[in-house]
Amino acid sequence: MNAVVDLEDHIRTNLRVAELEARCSALENHIANQNIRELQEKLKEVREENERRENPQPQDVPRGEADPDDMDPDDADGPVYG
């Protein structure tokens, strides 16, 4: 009879260990997925910043509408924009 009780305890212990391992794995996956999402967002921001640096766009003054006060008479290329 004692062997049966020991076997039942052993089975319960193994089931509990398996349950805890599954919960830990699920938590690790959740954390990893969250980290991936955060890194993807950061990567998107860095790519957008690099795009802005590589392809600057005038923000305040549309082309062809430069303020005459911003004109540099020594600049052969024309007016200064934004």
PDB file of N, CA and C in Angstrom:
ATOM      1  N   MET A   1       0.823  -1.195   0.000  1.00  0.00           N
ATOM      2  CA  MET A   1       0.000   0.000   0.000  1.00  0.00           C
ATOM      3  C   MET A   1       0.865   1.256   0.000  1.00  0.00           C
ATOM      4  N   ASN A   2       1.961   1.214   0.714  1.00  0.00           N
ATOM      5  CA  ASN A   2       2.852   2.358   0.804  1.00  0.00           C
ATOM      6  C   ASN A   2       3.445   2.695  -0.559  1.00  0.00           C
ATOM      7  N   ALA A   3       3.695   1.711  -1.387  1.00  0.00           N
ATOM      8  CA  ALA A   3       4.245   1.923  -2.723  1.00  0.00           C
ATOM      9  C   ALA A   3       3.236   2.652  -3.599  1.00  0.00           C
ATOM     10  N   VAL A   4       1.949   2.357  -3.432  1.00  0.00           N
ATOM     11  CA  VAL A   4       0.907   3.013  -4.218  1.00  0.00           C
ATOM     12  C   VAL A   4       0.825   4.488  -3.839  1.00  0.00           C
ATOM     13  N   VAL A   5       0.896   4.803  -2.568  1.00  0.00           N
ATOM     14  CA  VAL A   5       0.857   6.186  -2.102  1.00  0.00           C
ATOM     15  C   VAL A   5       2.076   6.933  -2.615  1.00  0.00           C
ATOM     16  N   ASP A   6       3.248   6.297  -2.553  1.00  0.00           N
ATOM     17  CA  ASP A   6       4.467   6.933  -3.060  1.00  0.00           C
ATOM     18  C   ASP A   6       4.358   7.199  -4.560  1.00  0.00           C
ATOM     19  N   LEU A   7       3.783   6.247  -5.289  1.00  0.00           N
ATOM     20  CA  LEU A   7       3.617   6.409  -6.731  1.00  0.00           C
ATOM     21  C   LEU A   7       2.648   7.543  -7.030  1.00  0.00           C
ATOM     22  N   GLU A   8       1.545   7.638  -6.289  1.00  0.00           N
ATOM     23  CA  GLU A   8       0.582   8.727  -6.491  1.00  0.00           C
ATOM     24  C   GLU A   8       1.231  10.080  -6.192  1.00  0.00           C
ATOM     25  N   ASP A   9       2.020  10.163  -5.140  1.00  0.00           N
ATOM     26  CA  ASP A   9       2.718  11.405  -4.808  1.00  0.00           C
ATOM     27  C   ASP A   9       3.715  11.769  -5.918  1.00  0.00           C
ATOM     28  N   HIS A  10       4.406  10.774  -6.400  1.00  0.00           N
ATOM     29  CA  HIS A  10       5.369  11.005  -7.470  1.00  0.00           C
ATOM     30  C   HIS A  10       4.664  11.519  -8.732  1.00  0.00           C
ATOM     31  N   ILE A  11       3.537  10.931  -9.071  1.00  0.00           N
ATOM     32  CA  ILE A  11       2.775  11.365 -10.256  1.00  0.00           C
ATOM     33  C   ILE A  11       2.271  12.795 -10.066  1.00  0.00           C
ATOM     34  N   ARG A  12       1.697  13.095  -8.880  1.00  0.00           N
ATOM     35  CA  ARG A  12       1.220  14.456  -8.609  1.00  0.00           C
ATOM     36  C   ARG A  12       2.369  15.466  -8.697  1.00  0.00           C
ATOM     37  N   THR A  13       3.508  15.111  -8.160  1.00  0.00           N
ATOM     38  CA  THR A  13       4.675  15.998  -8.199  1.00  0.00           C
ATOM     39  C   THR A  13       5.108  16.237  -9.646  1.00  0.00           C
ATOM     40  N   ASN A  14       5.165  15.177 -10.434  1.00  0.00           N
ATOM     41  CA  ASN A  14       5.557  15.319 -11.832  1.00  0.00           C
ATOM     42  C   ASN A  14       4.548  16.154 -12.621  1.00  0.00           C
ATOM     43  N   LEU A  15       3.271  15.985 -12.340  1.00  0.00           N
ATOM     44  CA  LEU A  15       2.246  16.801 -13.009  1.00  0.00           C
ATOM     45  C   LEU A  15       2.393  18.268 -12.622  1.00  0.00           C
ATOM     46  N   ARG A  16       2.647  18.522 -11.378  1.00  0.00           N
ATOM     47  CA  ARG A  16       2.835  19.904 -10.908  1.00  0.00           C
ATOM     48  C   ARG A  16       4.070  20.525 -11.558  1.00  0.00           C
ATOM     49  N   VAL A  17       5.151  19.777 -11.640  1.00  0.00           N
ATOM     50  CA  VAL A  17       6.367  20.273 -12.284  1.00  0.00           C
ATOM     51  C   VAL A  17       6.077  20.583 -13.754  1.00  0.00           C
ATOM     52  N   ALA A  18       5.376  19.685 -14.439  1.00  0.00           N
ATOM     53  CA  ALA A  18       5.042  19.894 -15.852  1.00  0.00           C
ATOM     54  C   ALA A  18       4.172  21.137 -16.012  1.00  0.00           C
ATOM     55  N   GLU A  19       3.212  21.339 -15.111  1.00  0.00           N
ATOM     56  CA  GLU A  19       2.354  22.521 -15.162  1.00  0.00           C
ATOM     57  C   GLU A  19       3.168  23.796 -14.976  1.00  0.00           C
ATOM     58  N   LEU A  20       4.059  23.796 -13.997  1.00  0.00           N
ATOM     59  CA  LEU A  20       4.892  24.970 -13.751  1.00  0.00           C
ATOM     60  C   LEU A  20       5.838  25.235 -14.920  1.00  0.00           C
ATOM     61  N   GLU A  21       6.396  24.188 -15.507  1.00  0.00           N
ATOM     62  CA  GLU A  21       7.259  24.372 -16.672  1.00  0.00           C
ATOM     63  C   GLU A  21       6.480  24.975 -17.837  1.00  0.00           C
ATOM     64  N   ALA A  22       5.249  24.523 -18.038  1.00  0.00           N
ATOM     65  CA  ALA A  22       4.417  25.068 -19.116  1.00  0.00           C
ATOM     66  C   ALA A  22       4.099  26.538 -18.862  1.00  0.00           C
ATOM     67  N   ARG A  23       3.788  26.889 -17.627  1.00  0.00           N
ATOM     68  CA  ARG A  23       3.502  28.286 -17.293  1.00  0.00           C
ATOM     69  C   ARG A  23       4.731  29.157 -17.477  1.00  0.00           C
ATOM     70  N   CYS A  24       5.897  28.661 -17.081  1.00  0.00           N
ATOM     71  CA  CYS A  24       7.147  29.409 -17.271  1.00  0.00           C
ATOM     72  C   CYS A  24       7.419  29.618 -18.756  1.00  0.00           C
ATOM     73  N   SER A  25       7.208  28.581 -19.538  1.00  0.00           N
ATOM     74  CA  SER A  25       7.440  28.684 -20.978  1.00  0.00           C
ATOM     75  C   SER A  25       6.498  29.715 -21.599  1.00  0.00           C
ATOM     76  N   ALA A  26       5.231  29.690 -21.186  1.00  0.00           N
ATOM     77  CA  ALA A  26       4.265  30.658 -21.714  1.00  0.00           C
ATOM     78  C   ALA A  26       4.667  32.081 -21.329  1.00  0.00           C
ATOM     79  N   LEU A  27       5.128  32.260 -20.107  1.00  0.00           N
ATOM     80  CA  LEU A  27       5.564  33.582 -19.652  1.00  0.00           C
ATOM     81  C   LEU A  27       6.809  34.034 -20.413  1.00  0.00           C
ATOM     82  N   GLU A  28       7.749  33.130 -20.618  1.00  0.00           N
ATOM     83  CA  GLU A  28       8.944  33.465 -21.397  1.00  0.00           C
ATOM     84  C   GLU A  28       8.563  33.878 -22.817  1.00  0.00           C
ATOM     85  N   ASN A  29       7.624  33.160 -23.429  1.00  0.00           N
ATOM     86  CA  ASN A  29       7.170  33.503 -24.779  1.00  0.00           C
ATOM     87  C   ASN A  29       6.492  34.865 -24.803  1.00  0.00           C
ATOM     88  N   HIS A  30       5.692  35.143 -23.792  1.00  0.00           N
ATOM     89  CA  HIS A  30       5.018  36.438 -23.714  1.00  0.00           C
ATOM     90  C   HIS A  30       6.041  37.563 -23.607  1.00  0.00           C
ATOM     91  N   ILE A  31       7.029  37.391 -22.745  1.00  0.00           N
ATOM     92  CA  ILE A  31       8.069  38.406 -22.573  1.00  0.00           C
ATOM     93  C   ILE A  31       8.856  38.574 -23.862  1.00  0.00           C
ATOM     94  N   ALA A  32       9.204  37.472 -24.494  1.00  0.00           N
ATOM     95  CA  ALA A  32       9.958  37.543 -25.751  1.00  0.00           C
ATOM     96  C   ALA A  32       9.148  38.265 -26.822  1.00  0.00           C
ATOM     97  N   ASN A  33       7.858  37.964 -26.920  1.00  0.00           N
ATOM     98  CA  ASN A  33       7.013  38.635 -27.909  1.00  0.00           C
ATOM     99  C   ASN A  33       6.913  40.128 -27.627  1.00  0.00           C
ATOM    100  N   GLN A  34       6.814  40.502 -26.365  1.00  0.00           N
ATOM    101  CA  GLN A  34       6.757  41.916 -26.001  1.00  0.00           C
ATOM    102  C   GLN A  34       8.059  42.605 -26.379  1.00  0.00           C
ATOM    103  N   ASN A  35       9.177  41.944 -26.092  1.00  0.00           N
ATOM    104  CA  ASN A  35      10.480  42.515 -26.452  1.00  0.00           C
ATOM    105  C   ASN A  35      10.603  42.670 -27.963  1.00  0.00           C
ATOM    106  N   ILE A  36      10.119  41.692 -28.696  1.00  0.00           N
ATOM    107  CA  ILE A  36      10.169  41.762 -30.160  1.00  0.00           C
ATOM    108  C   ILE A  36       9.350  42.945 -30.650  1.00  0.00           C
ATOM    109  N   ARG A  37       8.150  43.124 -30.108  1.00  0.00           N
ATOM    110  CA  ARG A  37       7.301  44.255 -30.519  1.00  0.00           C
ATOM    111  C   ARG A  37       7.990  45.587 -30.219  1.00  0.00           C
ATOM    112  N   GLU A  38       8.593  45.695 -29.045  1.00  0.00           N
ATOM    113  CA  GLU A  38       9.295  46.933 -28.685  1.00  0.00           C
ATOM    114  C   GLU A  38      10.477  47.193 -29.614  1.00  0.00           C
ATOM    115  N   LEU A  39      11.219  46.146 -29.921  1.00  0.00           N
ATOM    116  CA  LEU A  39      12.361  46.304 -30.822  1.00  0.00           C
ATOM    117  C   LEU A  39      11.914  46.643 -32.240  1.00  0.00           C
ATOM    118  N   GLN A  40      10.803  46.051 -32.688  1.00  0.00           N
ATOM    119  CA  GLN A  40      10.283  46.383 -34.014  1.00  0.00           C
ATOM    120  C   GLN A  40       9.853  47.841 -34.079  1.00  0.00           C
ATOM    121  N   GLU A  41       9.232  48.338 -33.027  1.00  0.00           N
ATOM    122  CA  GLU A  41       8.813  49.742 -32.983  1.00  0.00           C
ATOM    123  C   GLU A  41      10.037  50.657 -33.000  1.00  0.00           C
ATOM    124  N   LYS A  42      11.047  50.312 -32.223  1.00  0.00           N
ATOM    125  CA  LYS A  42      12.278  51.107 -32.196  1.00  0.00           C
ATOM    126  C   LYS A  42      12.952  51.083 -33.571  1.00  0.00           C
ATOM    127  N   LEU A  43      12.991  49.929 -34.211  1.00  0.00           N
ATOM    128  CA  LEU A  43      13.567  49.813 -35.547  1.00  0.00           C
ATOM    129  C   LEU A  43      12.810  50.687 -36.537  1.00  0.00           C
ATOM    130  N   LYS A  44      11.495  50.699 -36.433  1.00  0.00           N
ATOM    131  CA  LYS A  44      10.673  51.541 -37.312  1.00  0.00           C
ATOM    132  C   LYS A  44      11.028  53.011 -37.112  1.00  0.00           C
ATOM    133  N   GLU A  45      11.162  53.424 -35.856  1.00  0.00           N
ATOM    134  CA  GLU A  45      11.516  54.819 -35.559  1.00  0.00           C
ATOM    135  C   GLU A  45      12.890  55.173 -36.126  1.00  0.00           C
ATOM    136  N   VAL A  46      13.856  54.273 -35.968  1.00  0.00           N
ATOM    137  CA  VAL A  46      15.211  54.530 -36.460  1.00  0.00           C
ATOM    138  C   VAL A  46      15.204  54.611 -37.985  1.00  0.00           C
ATOM    139  N   ARG A  47      14.468  53.713 -38.630  1.00  0.00           N
ATOM    140  CA  ARG A  47      14.385  53.751 -40.096  1.00  0.00           C
ATOM    141  C   ARG A  47      13.742  55.044 -40.580  1.00  0.00           C
ATOM    142  N   GLU A  48      12.684  55.480 -39.906  1.00  0.00           N
ATOM    143  CA  GLU A  48      12.035  56.735 -40.286  1.00  0.00           C
ATOM    144  C   GLU A  48      12.987  57.910 -40.103  1.00  0.00           C
ATOM    145  N   GLU A  49      13.731  57.913 -39.013  1.00  0.00           N
ATOM    146  CA  GLU A  49      14.697  58.994 -38.774  1.00  0.00           C
ATOM    147  C   GLU A  49      15.787  58.976 -39.847  1.00  0.00           C
ATOM    148  N   ASN A  50      16.279  57.807 -40.187  1.00  0.00           N
ATOM    149  CA  ASN A  50      17.291  57.701 -41.243  1.00  0.00           C
ATOM    150  C   ASN A  50      16.725  58.186 -42.578  1.00  0.00           C
ATOM    151  N   GLU A  51      15.489  57.845 -42.860  1.00  0.00           N
ATOM    152  CA  GLU A  51      14.856  58.296 -44.106  1.00  0.00           C
ATOM    153  C   GLU A  51      14.760  59.819 -44.132  1.00  0.00           C
ATOM    154  N   ARG A  52      14.388  60.411 -42.996  1.00  0.00           N
ATOM    155  CA  ARG A  52      14.308  61.879 -42.935  1.00  0.00           C
ATOM    156  C   ARG A  52      15.682  62.514 -43.145  1.00  0.00           C
ATOM    157  N   ARG A  53      16.703  61.890 -42.602  1.00  0.00           N
ATOM    158  CA  ARG A  53      18.060  62.434 -42.762  1.00  0.00           C
ATOM    159  C   ARG A  53      18.549  62.290 -44.198  1.00  0.00           C
ATOM    160  N   GLU A  54      18.253  61.162 -44.813  1.00  0.00           N
ATOM    161  CA  GLU A  54      18.724  60.917 -46.175  1.00  0.00           C
ATOM    162  C   GLU A  54      17.934  61.706 -47.206  1.00  0.00           C
ATOM    163  N   ASN A  55      16.682  61.965 -46.937  1.00  0.00           N
ATOM    164  CA  ASN A  55      15.810  62.671 -47.877  1.00  0.00           C
ATOM    165  C   ASN A  55      15.109  63.828 -47.170  1.00  0.00           C
ATOM    166  N   PRO A  56      15.850  64.873 -46.816  1.00  0.00           N
ATOM    167  CA  PRO A  56      15.227  65.981 -46.092  1.00  0.00           C
ATOM    168  C   PRO A  56      14.182  66.678 -46.962  1.00  0.00           C
ATOM    169  N   GLN A  57      13.132  67.077 -46.337  1.00  0.00           N
ATOM    170  CA  GLN A  57      12.044  67.779 -47.006  1.00  0.00           C
ATOM    171  C   GLN A  57      11.876  69.144 -46.363  1.00  0.00           C
ATOM    172  N   PRO A  58      11.722  70.188 -47.177  1.00  0.00           N
ATOM    173  CA  PRO A  58      11.452  71.496 -46.563  1.00  0.00           C
ATOM    174  C   PRO A  58      10.109  71.429 -45.843  1.00  0.00           C
ATOM    175  N   GLN A  59      10.099  71.847 -44.602  1.00  0.00           N
ATOM    176  CA  GLN A  59       8.890  71.723 -43.789  1.00  0.00           C
ATOM    177  C   GLN A  59       8.029  72.986 -43.779  1.00  0.00           C
ATOM    178  N   ASP A  60       8.677  74.142 -43.818  1.00  0.00           N
ATOM    179  CA  ASP A  60       7.932  75.368 -43.609  1.00  0.00           C
ATOM    180  C   ASP A  60       7.618  76.126 -44.885  1.00  0.00           C
ATOM    181  N   VAL A  61       8.472  76.062 -45.862  1.00  0.00           N
ATOM    182  CA  VAL A  61       8.303  76.872 -47.070  1.00  0.00           C
ATOM    183  C   VAL A  61       8.182  75.949 -48.278  1.00  0.00           C
ATOM    184  N   PRO A  62       7.032  75.925 -48.936  1.00  0.00           N
ATOM    185  CA  PRO A  62       6.904  75.099 -50.140  1.00  0.00           C
ATOM    186  C   PRO A  62       7.833  75.607 -51.238  1.00  0.00           C
ATOM    187  N   ARG A  63       8.271  74.721 -52.103  1.00  0.00           N
ATOM    188  CA  ARG A  63       9.155  75.111 -53.206  1.00  0.00           C
ATOM    189  C   ARG A  63       8.512  76.207 -54.042  1.00  0.00           C
ATOM    190  N   GLY A  64       9.337  77.164 -54.472  1.00  0.00           N
ATOM    191  CA  GLY A  64       8.857  78.239 -55.327  1.00  0.00           C
ATOM    192  C   GLY A  64       8.271  79.409 -54.562  1.00  0.00           C
ATOM    193  N   GLU A  65       8.226  79.293 -53.238  1.00  0.00           N
ATOM    194  CA  GLU A  65       7.636  80.368 -52.451  1.00  0.00           C
ATOM    195  C   GLU A  65       8.599  80.820 -51.358  1.00  0.00           C
ATOM    196  N   ALA A  66       9.861  80.948 -51.704  1.00  0.00           N
ATOM    197  CA  ALA A  66      10.860  81.359 -50.715  1.00  0.00           C
ATOM    198  C   ALA A  66      10.648  82.813 -50.343  1.00  0.00           C
ATOM    199  N   ASP A  67      10.951  83.116 -49.103  1.00  0.00           N
ATOM    200  CA  ASP A  67      10.867  84.491 -48.614  1.00  0.00           C
ATOM    201  C   ASP A  67      12.018  85.288 -49.232  1.00  0.00           C
ATOM    202  N   PRO A  68      11.739  86.410 -49.890  1.00  0.00           N
ATOM    203  CA  PRO A  68      12.805  87.204 -50.507  1.00  0.00           C
ATOM    204  C   PRO A  68      13.865  87.643 -49.509  1.00  0.00           C
ATOM    205  N   ASP A  69      13.506  87.765 -48.248  1.00  0.00           N
ATOM    206  CA  ASP A  69      14.490  88.141 -47.230  1.00  0.00           C
ATOM    207  C   ASP A  69      15.521  87.035 -46.999  1.00  0.00           C
ATOM    208  N   ASP A  70      15.166  85.807 -47.381  1.00  0.00           N
ATOM    209  CA  ASP A  70      16.091  84.688 -47.218  1.00  0.00           C
ATOM    210  C   ASP A  70      17.008  84.515 -48.419  1.00  0.00           C
ATOM    211  N   MET A  71      16.876  85.352 -49.407  1.00  0.00           N
ATOM    212  CA  MET A  71      17.695  85.243 -50.613  1.00  0.00           C
ATOM    213  C   MET A  71      19.135  85.618 -50.285  1.00  0.00           C
ATOM    214  N   ASP A  72      20.062  84.842 -50.761  1.00  0.00           N
ATOM    215  CA  ASP A  72      21.489  85.125 -50.603  1.00  0.00           C
ATOM    216  C   ASP A  72      22.006  85.569 -51.961  1.00  0.00           C
ATOM    217  N   PRO A  73      22.343  86.839 -52.111  1.00  0.00           N
ATOM    218  CA  PRO A  73      22.769  87.328 -53.428  1.00  0.00           C
ATOM    219  C   PRO A  73      24.051  86.661 -53.930  1.00  0.00           C
ATOM    220  N   ASP A  74      24.851  86.115 -53.027  1.00  0.00           N
ATOM    221  CA  ASP A  74      26.090  85.457 -53.433  1.00  0.00           C
ATOM    222  C   ASP A  74      25.879  83.992 -53.806  1.00  0.00           C
ATOM    223  N   ASP A  75      24.676  83.493 -53.599  1.00  0.00           N
ATOM    224  CA  ASP A  75      24.388  82.089 -53.872  1.00  0.00           C
ATOM    225  C   ASP A  75      23.894  81.946 -55.304  1.00  0.00           C
ATOM    226  N   ALA A  76      24.675  81.307 -56.130  1.00  0.00           N
ATOM    227  CA  ALA A  76      24.311  81.154 -57.546  1.00  0.00           C
ATOM    228  C   ALA A  76      23.175  80.162 -57.747  1.00  0.00           C
ATOM    229  N   ASP A  77      22.913  79.348 -56.714  1.00  0.00           N
ATOM    230  CA  ASP A  77      21.869  78.331 -56.846  1.00  0.00           C
ATOM    231  C   ASP A  77      20.472  78.878 -56.586  1.00  0.00           C
ATOM    232  N   GLY A  78      20.340  80.063 -56.079  1.00  0.00           N
ATOM    233  CA  GLY A  78      19.012  80.637 -55.849  1.00  0.00           C
ATOM    234  C   GLY A  78      18.711  80.823 -54.384  1.00  0.00           C
ATOM    235  N   PRO A  79      17.426  80.877 -54.067  1.00  0.00           N
ATOM    236  CA  PRO A  79      17.004  81.187 -52.698  1.00  0.00           C
ATOM    237  C   PRO A  79      17.291  80.063 -51.723  1.00  0.00           C
ATOM    238  N   VAL A  80      17.292  80.419 -50.439  1.00  0.00           N
ATOM    239  CA  VAL A  80      17.461  79.459 -49.365  1.00  0.00           C
ATOM    240  C   VAL A  80      16.072  79.068 -48.892  1.00  0.00           C
ATOM    241  N   TYR A  81      15.790  77.767 -48.873  1.00  0.00           N
ATOM    242  CA  TYR A  81      14.496  77.283 -48.428  1.00  0.00           C
ATOM    243  C   TYR A  81      14.609  76.751 -47.029  1.00  0.00           C
ATOM    244  N   GLY A  82      13.590  77.087 -46.179  1.00  0.00           N
ATOM    245  CA  GLY A  82      13.417  76.544 -44.841  1.00  0.00           C
ATOM    246  C   GLY A  82      14.655  76.448 -44.089  1.00  0.00           C
TER     247      GLY A  82
END
